Short mmCIF file of C-alpha atoms in Angstrom, two decimals:
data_model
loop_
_atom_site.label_atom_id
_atom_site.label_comp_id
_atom_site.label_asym_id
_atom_site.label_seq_id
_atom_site.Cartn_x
_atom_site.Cartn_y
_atom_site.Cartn_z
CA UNK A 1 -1.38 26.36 -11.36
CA UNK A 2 2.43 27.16 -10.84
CA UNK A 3 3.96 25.90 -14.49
CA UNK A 4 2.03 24.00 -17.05
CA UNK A 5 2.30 19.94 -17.29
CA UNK A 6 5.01 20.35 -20.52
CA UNK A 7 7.51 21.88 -18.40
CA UNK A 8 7.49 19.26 -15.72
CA UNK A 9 7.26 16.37 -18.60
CA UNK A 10 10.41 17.54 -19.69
CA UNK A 11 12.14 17.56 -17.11
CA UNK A 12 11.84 13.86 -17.17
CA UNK A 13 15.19 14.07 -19.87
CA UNK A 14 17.11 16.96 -18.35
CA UNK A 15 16.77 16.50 -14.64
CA UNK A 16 20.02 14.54 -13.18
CA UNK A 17 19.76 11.54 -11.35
CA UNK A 18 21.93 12.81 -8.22
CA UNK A 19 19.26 15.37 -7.53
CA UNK A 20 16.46 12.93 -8.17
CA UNK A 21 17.79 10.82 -5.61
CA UNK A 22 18.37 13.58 -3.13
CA UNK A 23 14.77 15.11 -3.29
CA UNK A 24 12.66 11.92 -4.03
CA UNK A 25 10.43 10.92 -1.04
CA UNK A 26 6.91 11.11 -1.29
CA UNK A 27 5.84 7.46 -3.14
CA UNK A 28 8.85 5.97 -0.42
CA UNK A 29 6.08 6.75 2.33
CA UNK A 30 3.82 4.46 -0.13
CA UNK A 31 6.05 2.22 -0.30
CA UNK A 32 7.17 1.71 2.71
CA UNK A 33 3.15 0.77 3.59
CA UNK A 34 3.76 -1.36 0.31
CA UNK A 35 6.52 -3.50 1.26
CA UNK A 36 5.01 -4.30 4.91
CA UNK A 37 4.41 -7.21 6.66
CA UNK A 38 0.95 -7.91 5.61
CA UNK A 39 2.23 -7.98 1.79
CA UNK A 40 5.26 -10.28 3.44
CA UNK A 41 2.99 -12.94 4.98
CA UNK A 42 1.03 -13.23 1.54
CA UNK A 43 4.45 -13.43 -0.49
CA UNK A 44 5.10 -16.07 1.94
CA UNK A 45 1.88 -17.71 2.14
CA UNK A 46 2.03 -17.81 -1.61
CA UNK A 47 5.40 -19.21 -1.74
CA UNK A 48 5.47 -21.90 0.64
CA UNK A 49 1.58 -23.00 -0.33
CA UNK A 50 2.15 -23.46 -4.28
CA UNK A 51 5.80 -22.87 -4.83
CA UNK A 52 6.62 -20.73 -7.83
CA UNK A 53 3.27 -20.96 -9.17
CA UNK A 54 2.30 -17.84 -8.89
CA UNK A 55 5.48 -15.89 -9.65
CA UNK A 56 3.62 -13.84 -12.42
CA UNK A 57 1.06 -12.26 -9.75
CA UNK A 58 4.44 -11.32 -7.91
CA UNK A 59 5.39 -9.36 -11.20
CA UNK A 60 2.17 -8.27 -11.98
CA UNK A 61 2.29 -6.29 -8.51
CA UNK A 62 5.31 -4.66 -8.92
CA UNK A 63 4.36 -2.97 -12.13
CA UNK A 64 0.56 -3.10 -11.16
CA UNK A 65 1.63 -0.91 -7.87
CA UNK A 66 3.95 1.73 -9.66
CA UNK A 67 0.95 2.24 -12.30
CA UNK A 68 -1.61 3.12 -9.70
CA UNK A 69 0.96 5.45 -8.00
CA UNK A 70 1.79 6.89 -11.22
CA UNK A 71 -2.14 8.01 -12.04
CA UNK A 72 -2.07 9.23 -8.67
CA UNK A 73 0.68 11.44 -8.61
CA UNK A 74 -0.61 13.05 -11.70
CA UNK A 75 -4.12 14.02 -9.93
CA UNK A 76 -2.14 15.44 -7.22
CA UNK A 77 0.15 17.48 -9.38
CA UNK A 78 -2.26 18.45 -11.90
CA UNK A 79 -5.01 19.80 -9.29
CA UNK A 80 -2.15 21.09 -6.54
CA UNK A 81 -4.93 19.99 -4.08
CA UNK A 82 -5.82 16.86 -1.99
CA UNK A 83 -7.84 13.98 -3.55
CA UNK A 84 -10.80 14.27 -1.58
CA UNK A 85 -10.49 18.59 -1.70
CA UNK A 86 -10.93 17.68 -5.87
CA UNK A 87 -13.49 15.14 -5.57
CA UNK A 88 -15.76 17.30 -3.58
CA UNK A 89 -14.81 20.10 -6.05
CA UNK A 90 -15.50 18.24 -8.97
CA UNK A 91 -17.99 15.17 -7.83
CA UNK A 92 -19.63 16.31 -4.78
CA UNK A 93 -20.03 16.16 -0.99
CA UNK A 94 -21.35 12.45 -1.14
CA UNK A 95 -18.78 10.92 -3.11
CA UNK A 96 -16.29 12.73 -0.75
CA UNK A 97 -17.59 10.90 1.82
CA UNK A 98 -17.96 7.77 0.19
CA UNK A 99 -14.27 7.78 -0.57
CA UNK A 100 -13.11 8.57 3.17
CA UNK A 101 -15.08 6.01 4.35
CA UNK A 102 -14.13 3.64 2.31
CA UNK A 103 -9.93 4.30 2.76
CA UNK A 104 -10.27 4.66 6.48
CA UNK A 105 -12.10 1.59 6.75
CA UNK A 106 -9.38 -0.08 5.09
CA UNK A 107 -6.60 1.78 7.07
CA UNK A 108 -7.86 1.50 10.03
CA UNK A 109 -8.56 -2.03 9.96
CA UNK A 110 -4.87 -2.69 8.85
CA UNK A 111 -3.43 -0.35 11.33
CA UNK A 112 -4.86 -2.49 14.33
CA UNK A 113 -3.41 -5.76 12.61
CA UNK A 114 0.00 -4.08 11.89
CA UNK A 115 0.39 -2.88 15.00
CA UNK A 116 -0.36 -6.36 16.17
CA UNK A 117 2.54 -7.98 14.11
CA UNK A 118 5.14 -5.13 15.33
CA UNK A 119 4.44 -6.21 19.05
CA UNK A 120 4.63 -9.43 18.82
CA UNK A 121 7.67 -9.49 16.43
CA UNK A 122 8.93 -7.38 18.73
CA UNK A 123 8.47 -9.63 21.76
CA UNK A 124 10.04 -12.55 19.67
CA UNK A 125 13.10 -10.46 19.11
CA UNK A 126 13.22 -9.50 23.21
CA UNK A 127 11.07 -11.70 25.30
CA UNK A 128 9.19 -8.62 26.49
CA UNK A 129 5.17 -8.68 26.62
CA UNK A 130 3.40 -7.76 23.18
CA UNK A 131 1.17 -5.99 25.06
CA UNK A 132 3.90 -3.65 26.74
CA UNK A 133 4.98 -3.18 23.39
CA UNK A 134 2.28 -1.98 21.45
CA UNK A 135 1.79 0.59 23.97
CA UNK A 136 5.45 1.58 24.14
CA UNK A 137 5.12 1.70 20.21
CA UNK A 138 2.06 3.79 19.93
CA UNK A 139 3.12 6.55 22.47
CA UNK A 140 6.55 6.41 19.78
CA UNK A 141 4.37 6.99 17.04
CA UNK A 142 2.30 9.55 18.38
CA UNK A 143 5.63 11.87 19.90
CA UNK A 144 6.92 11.46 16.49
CA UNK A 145 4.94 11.92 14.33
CA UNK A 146 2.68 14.58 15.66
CA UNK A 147 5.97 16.57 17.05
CA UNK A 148 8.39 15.78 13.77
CA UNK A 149 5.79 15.72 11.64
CA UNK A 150 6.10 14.30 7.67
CA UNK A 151 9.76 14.92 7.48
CA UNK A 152 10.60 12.45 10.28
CA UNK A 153 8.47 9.90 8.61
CA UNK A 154 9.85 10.41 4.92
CA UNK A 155 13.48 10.02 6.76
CA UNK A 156 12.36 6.99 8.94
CA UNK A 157 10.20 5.34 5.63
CA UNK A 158 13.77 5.85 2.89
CA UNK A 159 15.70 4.68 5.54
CA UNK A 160 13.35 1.40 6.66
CA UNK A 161 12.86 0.49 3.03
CA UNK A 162 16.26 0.57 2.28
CA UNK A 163 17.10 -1.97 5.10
CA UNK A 164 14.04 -4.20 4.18
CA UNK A 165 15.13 -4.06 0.62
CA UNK A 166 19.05 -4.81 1.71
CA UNK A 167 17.88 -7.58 4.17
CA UNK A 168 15.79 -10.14 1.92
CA UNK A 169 18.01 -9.75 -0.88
CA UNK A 170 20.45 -11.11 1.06
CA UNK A 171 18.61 -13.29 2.47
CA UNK A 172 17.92 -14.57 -1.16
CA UNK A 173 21.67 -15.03 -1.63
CA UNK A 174 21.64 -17.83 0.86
CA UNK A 175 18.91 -19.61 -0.83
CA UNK A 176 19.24 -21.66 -3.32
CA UNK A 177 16.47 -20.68 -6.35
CA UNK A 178 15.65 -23.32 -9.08
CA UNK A 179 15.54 -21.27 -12.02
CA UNK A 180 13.78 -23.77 -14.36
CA UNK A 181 10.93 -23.77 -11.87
CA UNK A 182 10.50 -20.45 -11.48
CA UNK A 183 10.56 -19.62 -14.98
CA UNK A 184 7.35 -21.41 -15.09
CA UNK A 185 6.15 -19.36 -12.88
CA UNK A 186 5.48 -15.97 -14.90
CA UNK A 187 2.67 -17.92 -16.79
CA UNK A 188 -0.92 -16.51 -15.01
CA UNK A 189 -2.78 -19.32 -13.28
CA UNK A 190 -4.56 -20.72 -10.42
CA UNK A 191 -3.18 -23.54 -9.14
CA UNK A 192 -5.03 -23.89 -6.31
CA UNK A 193 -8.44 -22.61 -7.15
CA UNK A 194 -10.16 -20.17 -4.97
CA UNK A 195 -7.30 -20.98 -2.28
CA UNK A 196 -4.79 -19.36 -4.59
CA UNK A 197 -7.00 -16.77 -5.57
CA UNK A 198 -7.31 -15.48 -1.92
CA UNK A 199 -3.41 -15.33 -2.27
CA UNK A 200 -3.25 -13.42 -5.50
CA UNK A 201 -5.64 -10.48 -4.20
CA UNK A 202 -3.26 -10.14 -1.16
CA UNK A 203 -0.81 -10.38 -3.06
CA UNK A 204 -1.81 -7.34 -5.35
CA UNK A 205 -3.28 -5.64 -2.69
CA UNK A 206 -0.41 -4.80 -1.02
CA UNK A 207 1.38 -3.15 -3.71
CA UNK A 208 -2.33 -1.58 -5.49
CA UNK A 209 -4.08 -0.62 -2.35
CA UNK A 210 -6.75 2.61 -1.67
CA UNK A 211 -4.34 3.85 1.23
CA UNK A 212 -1.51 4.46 -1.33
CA UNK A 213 -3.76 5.90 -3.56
CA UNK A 214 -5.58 8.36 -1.63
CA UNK A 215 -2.48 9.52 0.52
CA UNK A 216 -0.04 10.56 -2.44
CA UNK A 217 -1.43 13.91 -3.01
CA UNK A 218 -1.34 14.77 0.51
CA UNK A 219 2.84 13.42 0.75
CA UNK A 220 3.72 15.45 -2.60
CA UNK A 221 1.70 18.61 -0.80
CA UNK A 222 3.85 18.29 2.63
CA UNK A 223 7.36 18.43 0.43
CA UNK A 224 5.53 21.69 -1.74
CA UNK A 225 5.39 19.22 -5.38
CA UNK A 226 3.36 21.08 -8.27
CA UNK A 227 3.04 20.46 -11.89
CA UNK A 228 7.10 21.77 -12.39
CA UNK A 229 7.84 18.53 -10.55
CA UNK A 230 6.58 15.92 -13.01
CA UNK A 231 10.38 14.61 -13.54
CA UNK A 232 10.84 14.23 -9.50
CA UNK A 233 8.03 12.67 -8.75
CA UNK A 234 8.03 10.76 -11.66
CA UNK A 235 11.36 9.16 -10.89
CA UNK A 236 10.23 8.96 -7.04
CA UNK A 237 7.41 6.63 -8.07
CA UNK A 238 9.60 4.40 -10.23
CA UNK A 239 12.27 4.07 -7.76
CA UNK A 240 10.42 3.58 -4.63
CA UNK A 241 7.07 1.27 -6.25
CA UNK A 242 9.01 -0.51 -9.24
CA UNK A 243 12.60 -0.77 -8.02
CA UNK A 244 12.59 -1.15 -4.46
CA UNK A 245 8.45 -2.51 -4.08
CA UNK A 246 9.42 -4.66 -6.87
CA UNK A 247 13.00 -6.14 -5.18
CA UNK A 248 11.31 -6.74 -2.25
CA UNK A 249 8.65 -8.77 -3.25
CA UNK A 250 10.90 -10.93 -5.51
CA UNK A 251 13.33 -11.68 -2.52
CA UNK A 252 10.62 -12.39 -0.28
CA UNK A 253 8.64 -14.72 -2.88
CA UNK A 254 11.45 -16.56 -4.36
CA UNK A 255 13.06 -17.17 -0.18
CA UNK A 256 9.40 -18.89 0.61
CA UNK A 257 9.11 -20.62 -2.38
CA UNK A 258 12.58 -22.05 -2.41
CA UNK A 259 12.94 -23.04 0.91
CA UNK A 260 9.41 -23.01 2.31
CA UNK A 261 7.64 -24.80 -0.20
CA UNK A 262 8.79 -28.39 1.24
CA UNK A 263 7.15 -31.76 2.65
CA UNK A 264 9.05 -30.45 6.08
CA UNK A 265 7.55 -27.32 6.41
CA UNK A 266 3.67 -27.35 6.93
CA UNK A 267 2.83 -24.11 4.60
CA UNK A 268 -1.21 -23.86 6.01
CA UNK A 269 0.32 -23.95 9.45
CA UNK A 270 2.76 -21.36 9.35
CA UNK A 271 3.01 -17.68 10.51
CA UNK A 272 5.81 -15.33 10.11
CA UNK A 273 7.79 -16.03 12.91
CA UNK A 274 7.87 -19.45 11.94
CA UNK A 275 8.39 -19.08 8.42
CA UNK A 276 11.71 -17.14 10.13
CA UNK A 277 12.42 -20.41 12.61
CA UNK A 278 12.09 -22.84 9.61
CA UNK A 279 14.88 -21.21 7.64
CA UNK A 280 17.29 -21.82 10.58
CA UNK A 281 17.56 -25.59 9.79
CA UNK A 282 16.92 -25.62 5.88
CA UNK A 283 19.57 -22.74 5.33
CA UNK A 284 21.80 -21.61 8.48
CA UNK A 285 20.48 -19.01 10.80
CA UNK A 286 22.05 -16.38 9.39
CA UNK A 287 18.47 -16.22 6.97
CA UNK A 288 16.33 -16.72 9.99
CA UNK A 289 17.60 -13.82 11.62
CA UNK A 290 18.07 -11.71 8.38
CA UNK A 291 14.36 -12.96 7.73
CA UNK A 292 13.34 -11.78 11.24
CA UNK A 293 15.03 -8.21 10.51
CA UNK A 294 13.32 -7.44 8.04
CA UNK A 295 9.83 -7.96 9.03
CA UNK A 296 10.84 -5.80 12.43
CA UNK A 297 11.87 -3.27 9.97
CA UNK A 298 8.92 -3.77 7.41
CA UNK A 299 6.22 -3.42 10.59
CA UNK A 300 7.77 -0.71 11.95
CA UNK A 301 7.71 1.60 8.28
CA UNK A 302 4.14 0.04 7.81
CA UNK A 303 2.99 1.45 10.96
CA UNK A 304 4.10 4.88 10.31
CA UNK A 305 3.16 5.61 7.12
CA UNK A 306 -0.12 4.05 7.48
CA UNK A 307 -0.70 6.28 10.71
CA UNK A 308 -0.96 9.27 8.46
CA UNK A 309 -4.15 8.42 6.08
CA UNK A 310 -6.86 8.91 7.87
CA UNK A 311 -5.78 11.78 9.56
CA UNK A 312 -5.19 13.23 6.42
CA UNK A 313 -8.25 12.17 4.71
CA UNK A 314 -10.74 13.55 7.50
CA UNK A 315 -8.93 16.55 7.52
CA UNK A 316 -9.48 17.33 4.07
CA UNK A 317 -12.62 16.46 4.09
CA UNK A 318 -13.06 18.71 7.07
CA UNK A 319 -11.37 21.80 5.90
CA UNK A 320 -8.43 21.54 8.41
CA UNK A 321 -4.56 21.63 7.71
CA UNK A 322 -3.32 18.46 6.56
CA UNK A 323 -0.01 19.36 8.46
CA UNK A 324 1.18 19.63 12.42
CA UNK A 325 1.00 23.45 12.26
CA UNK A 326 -2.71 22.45 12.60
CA UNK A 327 -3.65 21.66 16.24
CA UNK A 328 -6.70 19.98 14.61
CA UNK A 329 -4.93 17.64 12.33
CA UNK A 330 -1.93 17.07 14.94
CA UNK A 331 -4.91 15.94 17.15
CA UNK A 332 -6.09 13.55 14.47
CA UNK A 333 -2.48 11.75 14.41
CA UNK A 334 -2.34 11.61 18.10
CA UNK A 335 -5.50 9.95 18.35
CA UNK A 336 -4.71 7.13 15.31
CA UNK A 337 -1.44 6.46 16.61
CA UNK A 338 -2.88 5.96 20.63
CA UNK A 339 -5.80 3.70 19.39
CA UNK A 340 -3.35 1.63 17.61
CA UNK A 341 -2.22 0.05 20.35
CA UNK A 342 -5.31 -1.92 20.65
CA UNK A 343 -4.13 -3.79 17.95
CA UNK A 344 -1.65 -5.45 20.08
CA UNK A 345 -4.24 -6.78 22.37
CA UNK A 346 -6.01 -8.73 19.50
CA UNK A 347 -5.46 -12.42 20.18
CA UNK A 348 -4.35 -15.33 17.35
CA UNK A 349 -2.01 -15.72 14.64
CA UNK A 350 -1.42 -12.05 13.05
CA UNK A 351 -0.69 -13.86 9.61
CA UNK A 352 -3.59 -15.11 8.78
CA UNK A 353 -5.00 -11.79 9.70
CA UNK A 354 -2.66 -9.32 7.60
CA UNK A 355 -3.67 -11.69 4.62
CA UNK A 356 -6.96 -10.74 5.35
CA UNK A 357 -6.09 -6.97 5.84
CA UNK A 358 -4.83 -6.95 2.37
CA UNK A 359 -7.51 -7.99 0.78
CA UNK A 360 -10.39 -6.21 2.40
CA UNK A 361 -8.46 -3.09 1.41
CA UNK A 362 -8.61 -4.69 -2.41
CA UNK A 363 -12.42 -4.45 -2.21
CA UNK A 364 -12.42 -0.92 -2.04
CA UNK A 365 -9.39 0.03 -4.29
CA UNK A 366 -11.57 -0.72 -7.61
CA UNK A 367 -13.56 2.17 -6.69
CA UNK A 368 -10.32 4.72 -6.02
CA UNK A 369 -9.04 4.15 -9.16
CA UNK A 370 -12.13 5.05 -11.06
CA UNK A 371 -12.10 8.04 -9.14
CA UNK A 372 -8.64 8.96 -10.11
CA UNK A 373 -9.10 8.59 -13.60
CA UNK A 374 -12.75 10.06 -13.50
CA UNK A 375 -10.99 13.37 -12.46
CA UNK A 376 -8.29 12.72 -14.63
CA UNK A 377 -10.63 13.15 -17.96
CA UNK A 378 -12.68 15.71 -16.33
CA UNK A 379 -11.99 19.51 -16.00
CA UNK A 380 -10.03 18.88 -12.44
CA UNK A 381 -7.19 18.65 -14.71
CA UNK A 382 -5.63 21.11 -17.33
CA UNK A 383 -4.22 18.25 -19.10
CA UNK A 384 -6.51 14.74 -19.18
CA UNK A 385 -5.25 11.54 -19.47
CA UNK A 386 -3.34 10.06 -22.60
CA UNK A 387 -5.33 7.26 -24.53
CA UNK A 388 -1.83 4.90 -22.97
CA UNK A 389 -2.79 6.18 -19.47
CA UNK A 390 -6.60 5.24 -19.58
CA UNK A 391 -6.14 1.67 -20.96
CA UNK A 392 -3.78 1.14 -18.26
CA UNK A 393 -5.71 2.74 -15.83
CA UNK A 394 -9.12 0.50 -17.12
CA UNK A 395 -6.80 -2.60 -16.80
CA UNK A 396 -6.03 -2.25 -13.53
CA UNK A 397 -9.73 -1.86 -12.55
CA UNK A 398 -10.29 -5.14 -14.17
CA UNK A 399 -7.93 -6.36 -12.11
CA UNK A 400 -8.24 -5.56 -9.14
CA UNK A 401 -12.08 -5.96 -9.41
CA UNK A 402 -11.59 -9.60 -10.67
CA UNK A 403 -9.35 -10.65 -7.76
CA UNK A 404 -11.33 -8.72 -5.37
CA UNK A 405 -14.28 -10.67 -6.75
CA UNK A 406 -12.84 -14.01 -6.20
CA UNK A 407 -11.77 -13.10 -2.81
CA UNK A 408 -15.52 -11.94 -1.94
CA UNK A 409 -16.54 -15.48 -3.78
CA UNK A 410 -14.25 -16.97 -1.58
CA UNK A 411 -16.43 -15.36 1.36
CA UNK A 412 -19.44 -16.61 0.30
CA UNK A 413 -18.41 -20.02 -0.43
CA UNK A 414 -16.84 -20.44 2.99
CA UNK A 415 -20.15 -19.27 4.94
CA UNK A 416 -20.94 -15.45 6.26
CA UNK A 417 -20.53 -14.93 9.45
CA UNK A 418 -19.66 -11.81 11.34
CA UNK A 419 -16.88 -10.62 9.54
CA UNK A 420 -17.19 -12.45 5.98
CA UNK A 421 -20.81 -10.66 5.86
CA UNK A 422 -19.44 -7.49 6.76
CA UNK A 423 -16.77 -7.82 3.78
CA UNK A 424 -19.57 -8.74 1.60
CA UNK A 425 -21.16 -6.05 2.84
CA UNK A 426 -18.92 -3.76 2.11
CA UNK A 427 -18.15 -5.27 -1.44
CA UNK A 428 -21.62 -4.16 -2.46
CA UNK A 429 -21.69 -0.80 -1.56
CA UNK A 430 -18.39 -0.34 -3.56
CA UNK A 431 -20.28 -2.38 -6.66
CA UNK A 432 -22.83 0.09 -6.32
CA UNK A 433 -21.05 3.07 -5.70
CA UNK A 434 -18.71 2.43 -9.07
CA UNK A 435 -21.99 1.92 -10.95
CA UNK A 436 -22.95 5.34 -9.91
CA UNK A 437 -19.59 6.54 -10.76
CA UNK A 438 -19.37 5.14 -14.45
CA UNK A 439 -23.08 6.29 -14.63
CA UNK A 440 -21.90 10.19 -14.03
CA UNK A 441 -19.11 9.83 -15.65
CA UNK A 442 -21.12 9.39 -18.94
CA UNK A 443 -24.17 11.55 -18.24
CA UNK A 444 -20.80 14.11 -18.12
CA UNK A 445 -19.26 13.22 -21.07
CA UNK A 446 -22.39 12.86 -23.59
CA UNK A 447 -25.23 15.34 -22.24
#
C-alpha cells in the first residue's frame, strides 16, 4: 500500500473543490454507462405508463447508484488491484470466473442493444441506413479507443454527460410539472403490479448495475488512484452518480410523466423516438429535438464506456495489462468494439429491448455486491468496512435481489421461452452462487 486509508479520509475536509473538479473522472465513465439510453427508455416507460407513481424508485436510484459506486471504489483503493485480481487472491479461481461470466454476460448483451439504439437514433437524426451506421460507429470505437486509450474516453464520457445532463434539464424547463402529483410520488408502491415492477428493476438497474461495479477499480487504476486518493474519488463518485446520475434521471422522469403520461399518447406503444415526436405537439419542438439530443448523446457515452468491461475483466482474469500498452488487451477492445456492430442489425423496437437489458444485468448485480463487501470484511483490505457501510451495503442486496426477483417472477408468469428461460436460467445460478458465497463467508468468519 502507498499511504494508509486515514490519510486519504482526510483529505475529504482539506482537499479544494477546484482541484476535485479538475482531477475527478473515473465514476464519470460509470456514469456515463449510468445515464444511457437503456436507463432513459425505462425513466420513460415509467413515466408515461403510471405517471408520477413511481417517483420514489427514481430517488431510490440515484442514491442507490452512488452507494454501490461508493463500496466499490473503496475495494479498489484499499487492495490497489483489480476486482477480479482480489477475488482470485482472496476467494479463488472459480469465483473469479463466476464473476466474469456473469458481468460480461450482462455487458455484452447490453452492448449489442446499445449499439442498436445509437444507429438507429442516428438514422432518425440523418436519414442514413442504421446498418451503415453501426458499422461506421464500431470502426469509431475501435480507432479510439484502442489508439487513445482511457483518457479519450474519460474526456469523451465528462464531456457527453455534461451535455445529457444540460439537455433534459432544459428540456424539463419547457414542461410543465404538477408538483402536488409528484409529491405523491416519493411514497414506495406498485401501482401496476408486476407491470410496474418490471419498470422499477430497470429502473434501478441502470444506476446499480454489475458493469459499474466491476469496472471502477480498473478506471481508478488507468488515472494511478491509491488509498491517498480517498477525498478525489470520493467526491468523483458523488458528483458524477448522485449529482449528475441523479439530475438526469429526475429530468428525464418528471418530462415523461408530465407530458407523456396522457390519454393522447399511447405509453405501451411507444419507443424513444416517439416519446421524442410526441413532445413536438404537447410542448413545441424545441423539447423534441432537445429530447432527441440527448439520447444521441446518452447512446453514444453508453457505448464507450461499456466497450471497456469485458476487455478489462478477461484481462485480469488472464494476467494481461488492463491498458493499450498491452497488445493483448488492445486486441480485446478491438474485438468488443467490431462485434458491436451486430447490434445494429438486430431487428424491432430497441426500447422494449434496453428495458430488458437493464434488468437482466439486475439479476446478476445481487451477487457483485456480496462480493464487494465479502472482500471488504476480509483480509483483502487493511481497513474493513464500518458497521454504516455494511447495513447499507446489506440493503442494497435486498434490493436489488427483491426487484430482480419480481422481474424473474415476471418471467415465469409470462411463459419461458427461449430467452425468458435463459434469464431464469441465469437467475439460478446467481441464487446459488450467493448461497455459496454467504456460506464461505461464515465458515471464514467463525471456524
Amino acid at each position: 500500500m502507498s499511504g494508509d486509508t486515514s490519510t486519504g479520509v482526510a483529505s475529504v475536509s482539506r482537499g479544494r473543490l477546484g482541484e476535485y473538479v479538475a482531477e475527478m473522472g473515473p465514476s464519470w465513465i460509470a456514469g456515463a454507462i449510468a445515464a444511457g439510453p437503456a436507463s432513459m427508455a425505462t425513466l420513460v416507460t415509467a413515466g408515461a405508463t403510471f405517471g408520477y407513481a413511481l417517483l420514489w424508485v427514481v430517488v431510490l436510484s440515484a442514491l442507490s447508484g452512488a452507494l454501490a459506486q461508493y463500496l466499490a471504489m473503496r475495494l479498489g483503493l484499499l487492495t490497489e488491484t483489480g476486482i477480479v485480481d482480489a477475488v482470485e487472491t482472496h476467494l479463488g479461481e472459480g469465483w473469479a470466473w463466476v464473476l466474469v461470466s456473469d458481468a460480461v454476460l450482462a455487458a455484452g448483451l447490453a452492448q449489442l442493444v446499445i449499439m442498436k439504439t445509437l444507429a438507429d437514433v442516428s438514422e432518425t437524426v440523418t436519414g442514413v441506413d442504421a446498418r451503415i451506421w453501426g458499422v461506421a460507429w464500431a470502426l469509431v470505437l475501435a480507432v479510439g479507443l484502442a489508439g487513445r486509450g482511457y483518457r479519450f474516453l474519460e474526456i469523451v464520457a465528462k464531456l457527453l454527460v455534461t451535455a445529457v445532463v444540460v439537455a433534459f434539464l432544459a428540456s424539463l424547463v419547457v414542461v410543465p410539472v404538477d408538483v402536488g402529483s409528484a409529491a405523491g410520488g416519493v411514497v414506495p408502491g406498485f401501482p401496476g403490479g408486476l407491470d410496474s415492477a418490471l419498470v422499477a428493476a430497470g429502473i434501478l438497474g441502470g444506476a446499480v448495475h454489475i458493469t459499474l461495479i466491476t469496472m471502477h477499480s480498473y478506471t481508478m487504476r488507468a488515472r494511478g488512484w491509491t488509498a491517498r486518493d480517498y477525498g478525489l474519488a470520493s467526491f468523483d463518485v458523488g458528483s458524477s452518480m448522485l449529482v449528475a446520475f441523479g439530475i438526469y434521471s429526475l429530468a428525464v422522469f418528471l418530462v415523461a410523466a408530465s407530458v407523456l403520461h396522457t390519454p393522447e399518447v399511447a405509453a405501451g406503444e411507444l419507443t424513444a423516438i416517439s416519446a421524442s415526436q410526441a413532445l413536438g405537439p404537447l410542448v413545441g419542438p424545441s423539447a423534441e429535438w432537445l429530447f432527441l439530443l440527448g439520447l444521441w448523446a446518452a447512446a453514444v457515452s453508453t457505448l464507450g464506456g461499456n466497450t471497456i468491461v469485458p476487455p478489462y475483466l478477461v484481462a485480469d482474469k488472464l494476467g494481461w495489462g488492463t491498458d493499450v500498452s498491452d497488445s493483448r488487451y488492445r486486441g480485446l477492445l478491438v474485438a468488443v468494439a467490431l462485434i458491436s456492430a451486430a447490434g445494429a442489425f438486430i431487428g424491432g423496437a430497441f426500447f422494449p429491448l434496453l428495458v430488458l437489458v437493464l434488468a437482466f444485468g439486475l439479476v446478476g448485480t445481487p451477487f457483485a455486491l456480496l462480493v464487494v463487501l465479502y472482500l471488504l470484511n476480509s483480509e483483502a483490505v487493511p481497513e474493513r468496512n464500518s458497521r454504516l457501510a455494511n447495513v447499507g451495503g446489506v440493503t442494497l442486496v435486498g434490493i436489488t435481489a427483491v426487484l430482480a426477483g419480481n422481474f424473474i417472477r415476471e418471467q415465469i408468469a409470462s411463459g419461458l421461452g427461449g430467452l425468458s428461460g435463459f434469464v431464469v436460467a441465469f437467475a439460478g445460478v446467481m441464487v446459488l452462487a450467493m448461497v455459496g458465497l454467504g456460506g464461505k463467508f461464515l465458515r471464514s468468519r467463525y471456524a
